[in-house]
Amino acid sequence: IYEKEDEPSFFGDGIRYHVFSYKRDSYIESWFRWEEKEYKTRHFLNYSDAVKEWLNEIEVEEEFYPDFKNCLYYYEKDSMDEIIILWDASKKKFYVVESFM
């Protein structure tokens, strides 16, 4: 229902953000090991701080931000890239935030 990303770069680095809605959520629970608690990321003290910084960087309007207190989280990183997925079952939405370096 929403997407925004950095300007295209030669190396493909930058921030990408997508918001999805759904009708049935029975399968979403099995996608990842969802966490209620936030943990430290590569550069931030917790997931919501990272997401806020990245969304601010690409100038996402606050109306499209997740409601962090109602979300479950999934986080993964590799050598340079990070992804945070947030699931808000009460709003039937999930949010995908990617940082590519």
PDB file of C-alpha atoms in Angstrom:
ATOM      1  CA  ILE A   1       0.000   0.000   0.000  1.00  0.00           C
ATOM      2  CA  TYR A   2       3.067   2.248   0.250  1.00  0.00           C
ATOM      3  CA  GLU A   3       6.666   2.237  -0.907  1.00  0.00           C
ATOM      4  CA  LYS A   4       9.569   4.647  -0.838  1.00  0.00           C
ATOM      5  CA  GLU A   5      13.296   4.338  -1.406  1.00  0.00           C
ATOM      6  CA  ASP A   6      16.497   6.278  -1.868  1.00  0.00           C
ATOM      7  CA  GLU A   7      17.425   7.623  -5.241  1.00  0.00           C
ATOM      8  CA  PRO A   8      18.989   4.916  -7.437  1.00  0.00           C
ATOM      9  CA  SER A   9      22.715   4.521  -6.873  1.00  0.00           C
ATOM     10  CA  PHE A  10      25.445   2.891  -8.901  1.00  0.00           C
ATOM     11  CA  PHE A  11      26.055   0.222  -6.243  1.00  0.00           C
ATOM     12  CA  GLY A  12      22.390  -0.340  -5.312  1.00  0.00           C
ATOM     13  CA  ASP A  13      22.907   0.842  -1.751  1.00  0.00           C
ATOM     14  CA  GLY A  14      20.372   2.864   0.214  1.00  0.00           C
ATOM     15  CA  ILE A  15      17.128   2.531   2.137  1.00  0.00           C
ATOM     16  CA  ARG A  16      13.983   0.801   0.875  1.00  0.00           C
ATOM     17  CA  TYR A  17      10.600   0.758   2.610  1.00  0.00           C
ATOM     18  CA  HIS A  18       7.408  -1.137   1.802  1.00  0.00           C
ATOM     19  CA  VAL A  19       4.077  -1.368   3.633  1.00  0.00           C
ATOM     20  CA  PHE A  20       1.751  -4.275   2.870  1.00  0.00           C
ATOM     21  CA  SER A  21      -1.787  -5.035   3.981  1.00  0.00           C
ATOM     22  CA  TYR A  22      -3.443  -8.440   3.993  1.00  0.00           C
ATOM     23  CA  LYS A  23      -6.780 -10.131   4.558  1.00  0.00           C
ATOM     24  CA  ARG A  24      -5.759 -13.373   6.261  1.00  0.00           C
ATOM     25  CA  ASP A  25      -2.857 -13.610   8.688  1.00  0.00           C
ATOM     26  CA  SER A  26      -2.756 -17.297   9.572  1.00  0.00           C
ATOM     27  CA  TYR A  27       0.367 -17.846   7.480  1.00  0.00           C
ATOM     28  CA  ILE A  28       2.307 -14.734   8.592  1.00  0.00           C
ATOM     29  CA  GLU A  29       3.007 -16.108  12.045  1.00  0.00           C
ATOM     30  CA  SER A  30       5.052 -18.944  10.522  1.00  0.00           C
ATOM     31  CA  TRP A  31       7.209 -16.751   8.263  1.00  0.00           C
ATOM     32  CA  PHE A  32       9.801 -15.771  10.885  1.00  0.00           C
ATOM     33  CA  ARG A  33      10.702 -16.062  14.535  1.00  0.00           C
ATOM     34  CA  TRP A  34       8.877 -12.907  15.536  1.00  0.00           C
ATOM     35  CA  GLU A  35      10.152 -11.016  18.590  1.00  0.00           C
ATOM     36  CA  GLU A  36       8.163  -8.834  20.958  1.00  0.00           C
ATOM     37  CA  LYS A  37      11.302  -7.374  22.467  1.00  0.00           C
ATOM     38  CA  GLU A  38      13.565  -5.031  20.534  1.00  0.00           C
ATOM     39  CA  TYR A  39      17.282  -5.704  20.350  1.00  0.00           C
ATOM     40  CA  LYS A  40      20.345  -3.795  19.214  1.00  0.00           C
ATOM     41  CA  THR A  41      21.068  -3.459  15.495  1.00  0.00           C
ATOM     42  CA  ARG A  42      24.430  -2.863  13.882  1.00  0.00           C
ATOM     43  CA  HIS A  43      24.273   0.921  14.472  1.00  0.00           C
ATOM     44  CA  PHE A  44      21.289   1.563  16.760  1.00  0.00           C
ATOM     45  CA  LEU A  45      20.192   0.691  20.285  1.00  0.00           C
ATOM     46  CA  ASN A  46      16.951  -0.938  19.099  1.00  0.00           C
ATOM     47  CA  TYR A  47      14.860  -1.774  16.041  1.00  0.00           C
ATOM     48  CA  SER A  48      12.469   1.168  16.282  1.00  0.00           C
ATOM     49  CA  ASP A  49      15.335   3.688  16.491  1.00  0.00           C
ATOM     50  CA  ALA A  50      16.869   2.181  13.347  1.00  0.00           C
ATOM     51  CA  VAL A  51      13.551   2.234  11.478  1.00  0.00           C
ATOM     52  CA  LYS A  52      12.814   5.836  12.503  1.00  0.00           C
ATOM     53  CA  GLU A  53      16.252   6.982  11.362  1.00  0.00           C
ATOM     54  CA  TRP A  54      16.012   5.178   8.026  1.00  0.00           C
ATOM     55  CA  LEU A  55      12.475   6.409   7.319  1.00  0.00           C
ATOM     56  CA  ASN A  56      13.487   9.937   8.228  1.00  0.00           C
ATOM     57  CA  GLU A  57      16.461   9.634   5.870  1.00  0.00           C
ATOM     58  CA  ILE A  58      14.186   8.879   2.888  1.00  0.00           C
ATOM     59  CA  GLU A  59      11.565  11.400   4.048  1.00  0.00           C
ATOM     60  CA  VAL A  60       8.647   9.058   4.721  1.00  0.00           C
ATOM     61  CA  GLU A  61       5.599  10.900   6.039  1.00  0.00           C
ATOM     62  CA  GLU A  62       4.817   9.933   9.640  1.00  0.00           C
ATOM     63  CA  GLU A  63       1.344   8.689   8.698  1.00  0.00           C
ATOM     64  CA  PHE A  64       3.091   5.728   7.009  1.00  0.00           C
ATOM     65  CA  TYR A  65       5.283   4.850  10.020  1.00  0.00           C
ATOM     66  CA  PRO A  66       4.506   1.636  11.898  1.00  0.00           C
ATOM     67  CA  ASP A  67       2.855   1.830  15.302  1.00  0.00           C
ATOM     68  CA  PHE A  68       5.917   0.416  17.052  1.00  0.00           C
ATOM     69  CA  LYS A  69       4.184  -0.474  20.322  1.00  0.00           C
ATOM     70  CA  ASN A  70       1.797  -2.845  18.484  1.00  0.00           C
ATOM     71  CA  CYS A  71       4.386  -4.581  16.326  1.00  0.00           C
ATOM     72  CA  LEU A  72       6.285  -7.819  16.425  1.00  0.00           C
ATOM     73  CA  TYR A  73       9.774  -7.685  14.939  1.00  0.00           C
ATOM     74  CA  TYR A  74      12.082  -9.729  12.767  1.00  0.00           C
ATOM     75  CA  TYR A  75      15.673  -8.593  12.209  1.00  0.00           C
ATOM     76  CA  GLU A  76      18.461  -9.972  10.066  1.00  0.00           C
ATOM     77  CA  LYS A  77      21.836  -8.698   8.929  1.00  0.00           C
ATOM     78  CA  ASP A  78      24.687  -9.870   6.788  1.00  0.00           C
ATOM     79  CA  SER A  79      28.122  -8.356   6.311  1.00  0.00           C
ATOM     80  CA  MET A  80      26.801  -4.882   5.443  1.00  0.00           C
ATOM     81  CA  ASP A  81      23.023  -5.003   4.915  1.00  0.00           C
ATOM     82  CA  GLU A  82      20.156  -5.038   7.424  1.00  0.00           C
ATOM     83  CA  ILE A  83      16.438  -5.769   7.211  1.00  0.00           C
ATOM     84  CA  ILE A  84      13.769  -5.145   9.824  1.00  0.00           C
ATOM     85  CA  ILE A  85      10.275  -6.493   9.300  1.00  0.00           C
ATOM     86  CA  LEU A  86       7.475  -5.309  11.559  1.00  0.00           C
ATOM     87  CA  TRP A  87       4.105  -7.013  11.844  1.00  0.00           C
ATOM     88  CA  ASP A  88       1.083  -5.182  13.244  1.00  0.00           C
ATOM     89  CA  ALA A  89      -1.686  -7.783  13.437  1.00  0.00           C
ATOM     90  CA  SER A  90      -4.170  -5.249  14.847  1.00  0.00           C
ATOM     91  CA  LYS A  91      -3.947  -3.192  11.640  1.00  0.00           C
ATOM     92  CA  LYS A  92      -3.375  -6.184   9.321  1.00  0.00           C
ATOM     93  CA  LYS A  93      -0.153  -4.648   8.015  1.00  0.00           C
ATOM     94  CA  PHE A  94       3.466  -5.541   7.819  1.00  0.00           C
ATOM     95  CA  TYR A  95       6.360  -3.220   7.137  1.00  0.00           C
ATOM     96  CA  VAL A  96       9.670  -4.062   5.450  1.00  0.00           C
ATOM     97  CA  VAL A  97      12.615  -1.719   5.971  1.00  0.00           C
ATOM     98  CA  GLU A  98      15.921  -2.505   4.256  1.00  0.00           C
ATOM     99  CA  SER A  99      19.280  -0.795   4.533  1.00  0.00           C
ATOM    100  CA  PHE A 100      21.814  -1.738   1.875  1.00  0.00           C
ATOM    101  CA  MET A 101      25.406  -0.550   2.233  1.00  0.00           C
TER     102      MET A 101
END
